């Protein structure tokens, strides 16, 4: 087998390792490409190509993560991982670990770990690498790697919800939610949302984001009526998909361009959190990206055409669009 063939066979594994360490599709792809360049230029063939390439992509990813954290500290608003619709690496023996580690919630928990803890956790608890290979990858002793793994596991376990819905329950509830959304059934949506449901949005100030997020079932239903129903009325499409191994959807304009991505966190038979990614820099790998600001204005105008102007009493209705447009101006 040639070097190219060996590398391409392992590419899915390398990408998924890098993505879980970095939380970025673009940075993971760059790390994989850099790994190939180093492998192609190496004078000797390693005893284990898998171990060599995994160690190389891990070290590159750790270096990238250290510099990326500085940029993320200056990020405008919440930072979420770049959405991933399909996991290119499959391993039936570790399918549960792979799926869980891909969720937005798990990736955000990983953000709390140091780069070394994060790499060790991904290698050990997700991909089941042995400690000798992990030690070689991160440049620490096996004993140190075991300690890093214990600390990382403790932090991850402390941040996870105690009782999470199983896959079947998540998918059934998400199907009902998106059916109700597409039908404009606000009362039906209300029954599926937790009383303290919240929406958090990653836009980086480059796409509409509602100030302070959405908190509580009343605000959520109000927002759905004010924005999403008019969005559907101007030809917008809600495409339910698995996003980072959890129920979610791709929102597209009438031309099929990506507007944003939603993912749902489901606990106790209700939707607890909706995370949206609308930063266009994080959507380009999914296809052409829509002009979300233009769509927002069009949807708002369509709603005004149907319902008339906004009531003047701010206590009566909250104009999410006005808040979003104010953020765009500032």
PDB file of C-alpha atoms in Angstrom:
ATOM      1  CA  UNK A   1       0.000   0.000   0.000  1.00  0.00           C
ATOM      2  CA  UNK A   2       1.369   3.415  -0.953  1.00  0.00           C
ATOM      3  CA  UNK A   3       1.713   6.303   1.482  1.00  0.00           C
ATOM      4  CA  UNK A   4      -1.191   8.077  -0.164  1.00  0.00           C
ATOM      5  CA  UNK A   5      -3.415   5.011   0.223  1.00  0.00           C
ATOM      6  CA  UNK A   6      -2.379   4.537   3.850  1.00  0.00           C
ATOM      7  CA  UNK A   7      -3.092   8.162   4.613  1.00  0.00           C
ATOM      8  CA  UNK A   8      -6.463   8.266   2.871  1.00  0.00           C
ATOM      9  CA  UNK A   9      -7.544   5.153   4.752  1.00  0.00           C
ATOM     10  CA  UNK A  10      -6.791   6.895   8.039  1.00  0.00           C
ATOM     11  CA  UNK A  11      -8.028  10.366   7.045  1.00  0.00           C
ATOM     12  CA  UNK A  12     -11.485   9.970   8.688  1.00  0.00           C
ATOM     13  CA  UNK A  13      -9.873   9.005  11.994  1.00  0.00           C
ATOM     14  CA  UNK A  14      -7.395  11.884  11.817  1.00  0.00           C
ATOM     15  CA  UNK A  15     -10.092  14.435  11.033  1.00  0.00           C
ATOM     16  CA  UNK A  16     -12.327  13.241  13.854  1.00  0.00           C
ATOM     17  CA  UNK A  17      -9.455  13.339  16.319  1.00  0.00           C
ATOM     18  CA  UNK A  18      -8.559  16.886  15.289  1.00  0.00           C
ATOM     19  CA  UNK A  19     -12.186  18.067  15.225  1.00  0.00           C
ATOM     20  CA  UNK A  20     -12.868  16.892  18.769  1.00  0.00           C
ATOM     21  CA  UNK A  21      -9.718  18.579  20.030  1.00  0.00           C
ATOM     22  CA  UNK A  22     -10.329  21.813  18.133  1.00  0.00           C
ATOM     23  CA  UNK A  23     -14.099  22.111  17.701  1.00  0.00           C
ATOM     24  CA  UNK A  24     -13.502  23.556  14.250  1.00  0.00           C
ATOM     25  CA  UNK A  25     -14.013  21.899  10.885  1.00  0.00           C
ATOM     26  CA  UNK A  26     -11.660  24.272   9.077  1.00  0.00           C
ATOM     27  CA  UNK A  27      -8.891  23.987  11.662  1.00  0.00           C
ATOM     28  CA  UNK A  28      -9.265  20.194  11.783  1.00  0.00           C
ATOM     29  CA  UNK A  29      -8.954  19.973   8.001  1.00  0.00           C
ATOM     30  CA  UNK A  30      -5.843  22.166   8.127  1.00  0.00           C
ATOM     31  CA  UNK A  31      -4.355  19.956  10.855  1.00  0.00           C
ATOM     32  CA  UNK A  32      -4.964  16.859   8.751  1.00  0.00           C
ATOM     33  CA  UNK A  33      -3.359  18.492   5.720  1.00  0.00           C
ATOM     34  CA  UNK A  34      -0.306  19.476   7.785  1.00  0.00           C
ATOM     35  CA  UNK A  35      -0.111  15.890   9.039  1.00  0.00           C
ATOM     36  CA  UNK A  36      -0.017  14.624   5.470  1.00  0.00           C
ATOM     37  CA  UNK A  37       2.767  17.035   4.558  1.00  0.00           C
ATOM     38  CA  UNK A  38       4.894  15.856   7.468  1.00  0.00           C
ATOM     39  CA  UNK A  39       4.219  12.206   6.653  1.00  0.00           C
ATOM     40  CA  UNK A  40       4.981  12.697   2.974  1.00  0.00           C
ATOM     41  CA  UNK A  41       8.272  14.422   3.778  1.00  0.00           C
ATOM     42  CA  UNK A  42       9.442  11.926   6.407  1.00  0.00           C
ATOM     43  CA  UNK A  43      12.448   9.902   5.278  1.00  0.00           C
ATOM     44  CA  UNK A  44      11.397   6.621   6.884  1.00  0.00           C
ATOM     45  CA  UNK A  45       8.196   4.637   7.131  1.00  0.00           C
ATOM     46  CA  UNK A  46       6.921   4.329  10.733  1.00  0.00           C
ATOM     47  CA  UNK A  47       6.387   0.931  12.335  1.00  0.00           C
ATOM     48  CA  UNK A  48       2.729   1.844  12.913  1.00  0.00           C
ATOM     49  CA  UNK A  49       1.326   4.365  10.446  1.00  0.00           C
ATOM     50  CA  UNK A  50      -1.836   4.760  12.531  1.00  0.00           C
ATOM     51  CA  UNK A  51       0.120   5.579  15.680  1.00  0.00           C
ATOM     52  CA  UNK A  52       2.469   7.949  13.850  1.00  0.00           C
ATOM     53  CA  UNK A  53      -0.286   9.885  12.073  1.00  0.00           C
ATOM     54  CA  UNK A  54      -2.520  10.034  15.151  1.00  0.00           C
ATOM     55  CA  UNK A  55       0.351  11.372  17.248  1.00  0.00           C
ATOM     56  CA  UNK A  56       1.233  13.933  14.582  1.00  0.00           C
ATOM     57  CA  UNK A  57      -2.292  15.274  14.146  1.00  0.00           C
ATOM     58  CA  UNK A  58      -2.720  15.399  17.934  1.00  0.00           C
ATOM     59  CA  UNK A  59       0.429  17.466  18.454  1.00  0.00           C
ATOM     60  CA  UNK A  60      -0.542  19.830  15.650  1.00  0.00           C
ATOM     61  CA  UNK A  61      -4.049  20.185  17.086  1.00  0.00           C
ATOM     62  CA  UNK A  62      -2.737  20.950  20.570  1.00  0.00           C
ATOM     63  CA  UNK A  63      -0.557  23.747  19.152  1.00  0.00           C
ATOM     64  CA  UNK A  64      -3.482  25.149  17.140  1.00  0.00           C
ATOM     65  CA  UNK A  65      -5.804  24.974  20.149  1.00  0.00           C
ATOM     66  CA  UNK A  66      -3.398  26.950  22.317  1.00  0.00           C
ATOM     67  CA  UNK A  67      -3.378  29.825  19.850  1.00  0.00           C
ATOM     68  CA  UNK A  68      -7.090  29.495  19.096  1.00  0.00           C
ATOM     69  CA  UNK A  69      -7.998  29.990  22.749  1.00  0.00           C
ATOM     70  CA  UNK A  70      -6.600  33.514  22.626  1.00  0.00           C
ATOM     71  CA  UNK A  71      -8.868  34.314  19.684  1.00  0.00           C
ATOM     72  CA  UNK A  72     -11.887  32.722  21.347  1.00  0.00           C
ATOM     73  CA  UNK A  73     -11.451  34.876  24.430  1.00  0.00           C
ATOM     74  CA  UNK A  74     -12.005  37.929  22.204  1.00  0.00           C
ATOM     75  CA  UNK A  75     -14.919  36.331  20.334  1.00  0.00           C
ATOM     76  CA  UNK A  76     -18.106  38.419  20.135  1.00  0.00           C
ATOM     77  CA  UNK A  77     -20.845  36.625  22.066  1.00  0.00           C
ATOM     78  CA  UNK A  78     -21.038  32.876  22.774  1.00  0.00           C
ATOM     79  CA  UNK A  79     -18.595  30.634  20.948  1.00  0.00           C
ATOM     80  CA  UNK A  80     -19.902  27.268  19.717  1.00  0.00           C
ATOM     81  CA  UNK A  81     -18.090  24.564  17.734  1.00  0.00           C
ATOM     82  CA  UNK A  82     -18.559  24.505  13.986  1.00  0.00           C
ATOM     83  CA  UNK A  83     -21.518  22.225  13.236  1.00  0.00           C
ATOM     84  CA  UNK A  84     -20.854  18.788  11.777  1.00  0.00           C
ATOM     85  CA  UNK A  85     -23.655  16.892  10.055  1.00  0.00           C
ATOM     86  CA  UNK A  86     -21.942  13.536   9.589  1.00  0.00           C
ATOM     87  CA  UNK A  87     -19.107  11.814  11.415  1.00  0.00           C
ATOM     88  CA  UNK A  88     -16.744  10.385   8.774  1.00  0.00           C
ATOM     89  CA  UNK A  89     -15.170   7.917  11.216  1.00  0.00           C
ATOM     90  CA  UNK A  90     -17.154   4.872  12.332  1.00  0.00           C
ATOM     91  CA  UNK A  91     -16.151   2.290  14.928  1.00  0.00           C
ATOM     92  CA  UNK A  92     -18.985  -0.003  16.084  1.00  0.00           C
ATOM     93  CA  UNK A  93     -17.035  -0.973  19.205  1.00  0.00           C
ATOM     94  CA  UNK A  94     -17.000   2.648  20.386  1.00  0.00           C
ATOM     95  CA  UNK A  95     -20.072   4.086  18.652  1.00  0.00           C
ATOM     96  CA  UNK A  96     -21.637   5.413  21.874  1.00  0.00           C
ATOM     97  CA  UNK A  97     -18.473   7.238  22.929  1.00  0.00           C
ATOM     98  CA  UNK A  98     -17.996   8.659  19.441  1.00  0.00           C
ATOM     99  CA  UNK A  99     -21.564   9.963  19.267  1.00  0.00           C
ATOM    100  CA  UNK A 100     -21.553  11.451  22.768  1.00  0.00           C
ATOM    101  CA  UNK A 101     -18.211  13.191  22.276  1.00  0.00           C
ATOM    102  CA  UNK A 102     -19.478  14.835  19.094  1.00  0.00           C
ATOM    103  CA  UNK A 103     -22.439  16.635  20.677  1.00  0.00           C
ATOM    104  CA  UNK A 104     -22.310  20.395  21.111  1.00  0.00           C
ATOM    105  CA  UNK A 105     -22.741  19.974  24.854  1.00  0.00           C
ATOM    106  CA  UNK A 106     -19.748  17.626  25.106  1.00  0.00           C
ATOM    107  CA  UNK A 107     -17.563  19.796  22.890  1.00  0.00           C
ATOM    108  CA  UNK A 108     -18.380  22.803  25.055  1.00  0.00           C
ATOM    109  CA  UNK A 109     -17.434  20.816  28.146  1.00  0.00           C
ATOM    110  CA  UNK A 110     -14.136  19.971  26.472  1.00  0.00           C
ATOM    111  CA  UNK A 111     -13.503  23.715  26.144  1.00  0.00           C
ATOM    112  CA  UNK A 112     -13.087  23.817  29.931  1.00  0.00           C
ATOM    113  CA  UNK A 113     -10.109  21.460  29.818  1.00  0.00           C
ATOM    114  CA  UNK A 114      -6.508  22.396  29.179  1.00  0.00           C
ATOM    115  CA  UNK A 115      -5.245  21.487  25.691  1.00  0.00           C
ATOM    116  CA  UNK A 116      -3.311  18.500  27.094  1.00  0.00           C
ATOM    117  CA  UNK A 117      -6.287  17.266  29.143  1.00  0.00           C
ATOM    118  CA  UNK A 118      -8.520  17.618  26.133  1.00  0.00           C
ATOM    119  CA  UNK A 119      -6.180  15.674  23.861  1.00  0.00           C
ATOM    120  CA  UNK A 120      -5.667  12.885  26.404  1.00  0.00           C
ATOM    121  CA  UNK A 121      -9.410  12.599  27.045  1.00  0.00           C
ATOM    122  CA  UNK A 122     -10.189  12.397  23.322  1.00  0.00           C
ATOM    123  CA  UNK A 123      -7.481   9.817  22.656  1.00  0.00           C
ATOM    124  CA  UNK A 124      -8.317   7.644  25.664  1.00  0.00           C
ATOM    125  CA  UNK A 125     -12.038   7.943  26.415  1.00  0.00           C
ATOM    126  CA  UNK A 126     -13.298   8.501  22.886  1.00  0.00           C
ATOM    127  CA  UNK A 127     -10.916   6.578  20.637  1.00  0.00           C
ATOM    128  CA  UNK A 128      -9.567   4.067  23.218  1.00  0.00           C
ATOM    129  CA  UNK A 129      -5.879   4.611  22.480  1.00  0.00           C
ATOM    130  CA  UNK A 130      -3.459   2.899  24.851  1.00  0.00           C
ATOM    131  CA  UNK A 131      -1.419   5.026  27.248  1.00  0.00           C
ATOM    132  CA  UNK A 132       1.909   4.262  25.516  1.00  0.00           C
ATOM    133  CA  UNK A 133       0.563   5.782  22.281  1.00  0.00           C
ATOM    134  CA  UNK A 134      -1.031   8.680  24.166  1.00  0.00           C
ATOM    135  CA  UNK A 135       2.239   9.422  25.947  1.00  0.00           C
ATOM    136  CA  UNK A 136       4.073   9.487  22.622  1.00  0.00           C
ATOM    137  CA  UNK A 137       1.447  11.757  21.110  1.00  0.00           C
ATOM    138  CA  UNK A 138       1.416  14.421  23.819  1.00  0.00           C
ATOM    139  CA  UNK A 139       5.041  14.165  24.936  1.00  0.00           C
ATOM    140  CA  UNK A 140       4.352  13.209  28.535  1.00  0.00           C
ATOM    141  CA  UNK A 141       5.033  10.086  30.586  1.00  0.00           C
ATOM    142  CA  UNK A 142       2.392   7.365  30.836  1.00  0.00           C
ATOM    143  CA  UNK A 143       1.916   8.174  34.517  1.00  0.00           C
ATOM    144  CA  UNK A 144       1.330  11.836  33.722  1.00  0.00           C
ATOM    145  CA  UNK A 145      -1.136  10.898  30.980  1.00  0.00           C
ATOM    146  CA  UNK A 146      -3.087   8.719  33.399  1.00  0.00           C
ATOM    147  CA  UNK A 147      -3.361  11.664  35.778  1.00  0.00           C
ATOM    148  CA  UNK A 148      -4.453  13.947  32.949  1.00  0.00           C
ATOM    149  CA  UNK A 149      -7.096  11.405  31.934  1.00  0.00           C
ATOM    150  CA  UNK A 150      -8.458  11.172  35.487  1.00  0.00           C
ATOM    151  CA  UNK A 151      -8.702  14.968  35.841  1.00  0.00           C
ATOM    152  CA  UNK A 152     -10.314  15.358  32.432  1.00  0.00           C
ATOM    153  CA  UNK A 153     -12.837  12.601  33.108  1.00  0.00           C
ATOM    154  CA  UNK A 154     -13.743  14.163  36.452  1.00  0.00           C
ATOM    155  CA  UNK A 155     -14.397  17.555  34.838  1.00  0.00           C
ATOM    156  CA  UNK A 156     -16.446  16.002  32.030  1.00  0.00           C
ATOM    157  CA  UNK A 157     -18.552  13.863  34.367  1.00  0.00           C
ATOM    158  CA  UNK A 158     -19.257  16.842  36.637  1.00  0.00           C
ATOM    159  CA  UNK A 159     -20.596  18.903  33.730  1.00  0.00           C
ATOM    160  CA  UNK A 160     -22.812  16.297  32.096  1.00  0.00           C
ATOM    161  CA  UNK A 161     -26.555  16.135  32.805  1.00  0.00           C
ATOM    162  CA  UNK A 162     -27.451  13.321  35.144  1.00  0.00           C
ATOM    163  CA  UNK A 163     -30.265  11.853  33.049  1.00  0.00           C
ATOM    164  CA  UNK A 164     -30.201  12.430  29.303  1.00  0.00           C
ATOM    165  CA  UNK A 165     -32.862  11.222  26.914  1.00  0.00           C
ATOM    166  CA  UNK A 166     -31.969   8.157  24.874  1.00  0.00           C
ATOM    167  CA  UNK A 167     -31.568   8.385  21.117  1.00  0.00           C
ATOM    168  CA  UNK A 168     -35.077   7.172  20.254  1.00  0.00           C
ATOM    169  CA  UNK A 169     -36.716   9.599  22.679  1.00  0.00           C
ATOM    170  CA  UNK A 170     -34.620  12.496  21.381  1.00  0.00           C
ATOM    171  CA  UNK A 171     -35.476  11.757  17.771  1.00  0.00           C
ATOM    172  CA  UNK A 172     -39.202  11.347  18.415  1.00  0.00           C
ATOM    173  CA  UNK A 173     -39.472  14.592  20.374  1.00  0.00           C
ATOM    174  CA  UNK A 174     -37.380  16.489  17.822  1.00  0.00           C
ATOM    175  CA  UNK A 175     -39.590  15.222  14.992  1.00  0.00           C
ATOM    176  CA  UNK A 176     -42.684  16.499  16.800  1.00  0.00           C
ATOM    177  CA  UNK A 177     -40.963  19.833  17.470  1.00  0.00           C
ATOM    178  CA  UNK A 178     -39.941  20.488  13.880  1.00  0.00           C
ATOM    179  CA  UNK A 179     -43.314  19.294  12.543  1.00  0.00           C
ATOM    180  CA  UNK A 180     -45.049  21.767  14.852  1.00  0.00           C
ATOM    181  CA  UNK A 181     -42.587  24.475  13.830  1.00  0.00           C
ATOM    182  CA  UNK A 182     -43.224  23.966  10.115  1.00  0.00           C
ATOM    183  CA  UNK A 183     -46.993  23.941  10.716  1.00  0.00           C
ATOM    184  CA  UNK A 184     -46.889  27.128  12.746  1.00  0.00           C
ATOM    185  CA  UNK A 185     -48.375  25.318  15.747  1.00  0.00           C
ATOM    186  CA  UNK A 186     -47.152  27.520  18.592  1.00  0.00           C
ATOM    187  CA  UNK A 187     -49.352  25.748  21.159  1.00  0.00           C
ATOM    188  CA  UNK A 188     -47.885  22.429  20.056  1.00  0.00           C
ATOM    189  CA  UNK A 189     -44.381  23.850  20.409  1.00  0.00           C
ATOM    190  CA  UNK A 190     -45.156  25.096  23.911  1.00  0.00           C
ATOM    191  CA  UNK A 191     -45.932  21.546  25.046  1.00  0.00           C
ATOM    192  CA  UNK A 192     -42.483  20.349  23.960  1.00  0.00           C
ATOM    193  CA  UNK A 193     -40.437  23.108  25.577  1.00  0.00           C
ATOM    194  CA  UNK A 194     -39.185  23.140  29.155  1.00  0.00           C
ATOM    195  CA  UNK A 195     -40.503  26.021  31.246  1.00  0.00           C
ATOM    196  CA  UNK A 196     -36.970  27.433  31.512  1.00  0.00           C
ATOM    197  CA  UNK A 197     -35.942  26.640  27.942  1.00  0.00           C
ATOM    198  CA  UNK A 198     -33.217  28.885  26.612  1.00  0.00           C
ATOM    199  CA  UNK A 199     -31.791  29.737  23.223  1.00  0.00           C
ATOM    200  CA  UNK A 200     -28.163  30.719  22.799  1.00  0.00           C
ATOM    201  CA  UNK A 201     -26.769  31.942  19.496  1.00  0.00           C
ATOM    202  CA  UNK A 202     -23.275  32.048  18.021  1.00  0.00           C
ATOM    203  CA  UNK A 203     -23.206  34.792  15.406  1.00  0.00           C
ATOM    204  CA  UNK A 204     -19.938  36.621  16.230  1.00  0.00           C
ATOM    205  CA  UNK A 205     -21.831  39.801  15.372  1.00  0.00           C
ATOM    206  CA  UNK A 206     -21.853  38.762  11.706  1.00  0.00           C
ATOM    207  CA  UNK A 207     -25.480  37.574  11.566  1.00  0.00           C
ATOM    208  CA  UNK A 208     -28.702  38.284  13.475  1.00  0.00           C
ATOM    209  CA  UNK A 209     -28.595  37.485  17.178  1.00  0.00           C
ATOM    210  CA  UNK A 210     -31.210  38.432  19.722  1.00  0.00           C
ATOM    211  CA  UNK A 211     -29.813  40.489  22.604  1.00  0.00           C
ATOM    212  CA  UNK A 212     -29.406  38.484  25.783  1.00  0.00           C
ATOM    213  CA  UNK A 213     -30.649  35.309  24.154  1.00  0.00           C
ATOM    214  CA  UNK A 214     -34.094  33.822  24.667  1.00  0.00           C
ATOM    215  CA  UNK A 215     -35.031  32.551  28.123  1.00  0.00           C
ATOM    216  CA  UNK A 216     -38.244  30.844  29.135  1.00  0.00           C
ATOM    217  CA  UNK A 217     -41.085  29.249  27.229  1.00  0.00           C
ATOM    218  CA  UNK A 218     -43.060  32.490  26.796  1.00  0.00           C
ATOM    219  CA  UNK A 219     -40.170  34.360  25.161  1.00  0.00           C
ATOM    220  CA  UNK A 220     -39.396  31.339  23.011  1.00  0.00           C
ATOM    221  CA  UNK A 221     -42.940  31.024  21.687  1.00  0.00           C
ATOM    222  CA  UNK A 222     -43.098  34.777  21.107  1.00  0.00           C
ATOM    223  CA  UNK A 223     -39.882  34.682  19.100  1.00  0.00           C
ATOM    224  CA  UNK A 224     -41.066  31.708  17.068  1.00  0.00           C
ATOM    225  CA  UNK A 225     -44.208  33.608  16.146  1.00  0.00           C
ATOM    226  CA  UNK A 226     -42.412  36.857  15.380  1.00  0.00           C
ATOM    227  CA  UNK A 227     -39.548  35.522  13.295  1.00  0.00           C
ATOM    228  CA  UNK A 228     -39.669  31.887  12.308  1.00  0.00           C
ATOM    229  CA  UNK A 229     -43.223  31.739  11.048  1.00  0.00           C
ATOM    230  CA  UNK A 230     -42.640  34.713   8.724  1.00  0.00           C
ATOM    231  CA  UNK A 231     -39.353  33.066   7.675  1.00  0.00           C
ATOM    232  CA  UNK A 232     -41.315  30.026   6.523  1.00  0.00           C
ATOM    233  CA  UNK A 233     -43.803  32.333   4.838  1.00  0.00           C
ATOM    234  CA  UNK A 234     -41.128  33.795   2.535  1.00  0.00           C
ATOM    235  CA  UNK A 235     -39.983  30.373   1.377  1.00  0.00           C
ATOM    236  CA  UNK A 236     -37.582  29.463   4.179  1.00  0.00           C
ATOM    237  CA  UNK A 237     -37.002  25.768   4.716  1.00  0.00           C
ATOM    238  CA  UNK A 238     -36.432  23.822   7.928  1.00  0.00           C
ATOM    239  CA  UNK A 239     -34.448  20.666   7.147  1.00  0.00           C
ATOM    240  CA  UNK A 240     -34.299  18.347  10.192  1.00  0.00           C
ATOM    241  CA  UNK A 241     -30.889  16.723  10.473  1.00  0.00           C
ATOM    242  CA  UNK A 242     -28.616  15.091  12.987  1.00  0.00           C
ATOM    243  CA  UNK A 243     -26.183  17.851  13.959  1.00  0.00           C
ATOM    244  CA  UNK A 244     -23.169  16.739  15.968  1.00  0.00           C
ATOM    245  CA  UNK A 245     -24.966  13.447  16.672  1.00  0.00           C
ATOM    246  CA  UNK A 246     -27.981  15.198  18.241  1.00  0.00           C
ATOM    247  CA  UNK A 247     -31.343  16.268  16.781  1.00  0.00           C
ATOM    248  CA  UNK A 248     -31.175  19.550  14.965  1.00  0.00           C
ATOM    249  CA  UNK A 249     -31.946  21.260  11.699  1.00  0.00           C
ATOM    250  CA  UNK A 250     -30.443  23.216   8.851  1.00  0.00           C
ATOM    251  CA  UNK A 251     -32.377  26.395   8.039  1.00  0.00           C
ATOM    252  CA  UNK A 252     -32.194  27.382   4.373  1.00  0.00           C
ATOM    253  CA  UNK A 253     -33.549  30.243   2.303  1.00  0.00           C
ATOM    254  CA  UNK A 254     -35.752  29.716  -0.730  1.00  0.00           C
ATOM    255  CA  UNK A 255     -32.643  29.154  -2.887  1.00  0.00           C
ATOM    256  CA  UNK A 256     -31.267  26.440  -0.620  1.00  0.00           C
ATOM    257  CA  UNK A 257     -28.547  28.594   0.949  1.00  0.00           C
ATOM    258  CA  UNK A 258     -27.707  27.937   4.596  1.00  0.00           C
ATOM    259  CA  UNK A 259     -29.086  30.502   7.050  1.00  0.00           C
ATOM    260  CA  UNK A 260     -28.197  28.843  10.337  1.00  0.00           C
ATOM    261  CA  UNK A 261     -28.002  25.576  12.231  1.00  0.00           C
ATOM    262  CA  UNK A 262     -29.992  24.532  15.285  1.00  0.00           C
ATOM    263  CA  UNK A 263     -29.213  21.768  17.768  1.00  0.00           C
ATOM    264  CA  UNK A 264     -31.527  20.611  20.558  1.00  0.00           C
ATOM    265  CA  UNK A 265     -30.635  19.479  24.074  1.00  0.00           C
ATOM    266  CA  UNK A 266     -33.400  17.235  25.406  1.00  0.00           C
ATOM    267  CA  UNK A 267     -33.838  16.266  29.070  1.00  0.00           C
ATOM    268  CA  UNK A 268     -36.802  14.989  31.074  1.00  0.00           C
ATOM    269  CA  UNK A 269     -38.993  14.751  27.996  1.00  0.00           C
ATOM    270  CA  UNK A 270     -38.631  18.432  27.090  1.00  0.00           C
ATOM    271  CA  UNK A 271     -36.344  20.621  25.000  1.00  0.00           C
ATOM    272  CA  UNK A 272     -34.089  22.394  27.478  1.00  0.00           C
ATOM    273  CA  UNK A 273     -31.657  24.280  25.225  1.00  0.00           C
ATOM    274  CA  UNK A 274     -31.590  25.333  21.593  1.00  0.00           C
ATOM    275  CA  UNK A 275     -28.169  26.331  20.291  1.00  0.00           C
ATOM    276  CA  UNK A 276     -27.952  28.141  16.991  1.00  0.00           C
ATOM    277  CA  UNK A 277     -24.919  28.819  14.831  1.00  0.00           C
ATOM    278  CA  UNK A 278     -25.389  31.639  12.338  1.00  0.00           C
ATOM    279  CA  UNK A 279     -21.819  32.955  12.051  1.00  0.00           C
ATOM    280  CA  UNK A 280     -21.299  32.637   8.280  1.00  0.00           C
ATOM    281  CA  UNK A 281     -17.632  31.760   8.846  1.00  0.00           C
ATOM    282  CA  UNK A 282     -18.772  28.542  10.516  1.00  0.00           C
ATOM    283  CA  UNK A 283     -21.301  27.511   7.871  1.00  0.00           C
ATOM    284  CA  UNK A 284     -19.342  27.639   4.614  1.00  0.00           C
ATOM    285  CA  UNK A 285     -18.376  23.961   4.738  1.00  0.00           C
ATOM    286  CA  UNK A 286     -22.102  23.111   4.522  1.00  0.00           C
ATOM    287  CA  UNK A 287     -22.654  24.950   1.238  1.00  0.00           C
ATOM    288  CA  UNK A 288     -23.445  28.490   0.023  1.00  0.00           C
ATOM    289  CA  UNK A 289     -24.424  30.780   2.913  1.00  0.00           C
ATOM    290  CA  UNK A 290     -27.438  33.088   2.793  1.00  0.00           C
ATOM    291  CA  UNK A 291     -27.540  36.791   3.636  1.00  0.00           C
ATOM    292  CA  UNK A 292     -29.226  36.378   7.010  1.00  0.00           C
ATOM    293  CA  UNK A 293     -29.697  40.118   7.552  1.00  0.00           C
ATOM    294  CA  UNK A 294     -31.584  40.511   4.271  1.00  0.00           C
ATOM    295  CA  UNK A 295     -33.750  37.532   5.130  1.00  0.00           C
ATOM    296  CA  UNK A 296     -34.489  38.956   8.561  1.00  0.00           C
ATOM    297  CA  UNK A 297     -35.691  42.235   7.060  1.00  0.00           C
ATOM    298  CA  UNK A 298     -37.781  40.398   4.462  1.00  0.00           C
ATOM    299  CA  UNK A 299     -39.380  38.171   7.096  1.00  0.00           C
ATOM    300  CA  UNK A 300     -40.144  41.179   9.295  1.00  0.00           C
ATOM    301  CA  UNK A 301     -41.757  43.023   6.411  1.00  0.00           C
ATOM    302  CA  UNK A 302     -43.833  39.959   5.562  1.00  0.00           C
ATOM    303  CA  UNK A 303     -45.042  39.820   9.165  1.00  0.00           C
ATOM    304  CA  UNK A 304     -45.947  43.535   9.130  1.00  0.00           C
ATOM    305  CA  UNK A 305     -47.912  43.004   5.917  1.00  0.00           C
ATOM    306  CA  UNK A 306     -49.983  40.359   7.683  1.00  0.00           C
ATOM    307  CA  UNK A 307     -50.339  41.825  11.167  1.00  0.00           C
ATOM    308  CA  UNK A 308     -49.759  45.551  10.835  1.00  0.00           C
ATOM    309  CA  UNK A 309     -47.232  47.625  12.806  1.00  0.00           C
ATOM    310  CA  UNK A 310     -45.826  46.587  16.181  1.00  0.00           C
ATOM    311  CA  UNK A 311     -47.876  47.581  19.234  1.00  0.00           C
ATOM    312  CA  UNK A 312     -46.366  50.684  20.800  1.00  0.00           C
ATOM    313  CA  UNK A 313     -46.331  49.238  24.321  1.00  0.00           C
ATOM    314  CA  UNK A 314     -42.957  47.498  24.765  1.00  0.00           C
ATOM    315  CA  UNK A 315     -44.457  45.379  27.543  1.00  0.00           C
ATOM    316  CA  UNK A 316     -46.943  43.944  25.050  1.00  0.00           C
ATOM    317  CA  UNK A 317     -44.460  42.576  22.559  1.00  0.00           C
ATOM    318  CA  UNK A 318     -40.683  42.369  22.310  1.00  0.00           C
ATOM    319  CA  UNK A 319     -39.231  43.237  18.917  1.00  0.00           C
ATOM    320  CA  UNK A 320     -36.421  40.738  18.515  1.00  0.00           C
ATOM    321  CA  UNK A 321     -35.822  42.071  15.031  1.00  0.00           C
ATOM    322  CA  UNK A 322     -35.258  45.621  16.263  1.00  0.00           C
ATOM    323  CA  UNK A 323     -32.783  44.377  18.858  1.00  0.00           C
ATOM    324  CA  UNK A 324     -30.950  42.326  16.255  1.00  0.00           C
ATOM    325  CA  UNK A 325     -30.794  45.247  13.833  1.00  0.00           C
ATOM    326  CA  UNK A 326     -29.484  47.504  16.605  1.00  0.00           C
ATOM    327  CA  UNK A 327     -26.689  44.988  17.256  1.00  0.00           C
ATOM    328  CA  UNK A 328     -25.884  44.966  13.540  1.00  0.00           C
ATOM    329  CA  UNK A 329     -25.548  48.757  13.506  1.00  0.00           C
ATOM    330  CA  UNK A 330     -23.320  48.831  16.603  1.00  0.00           C
TER     331      UNK A 330
END
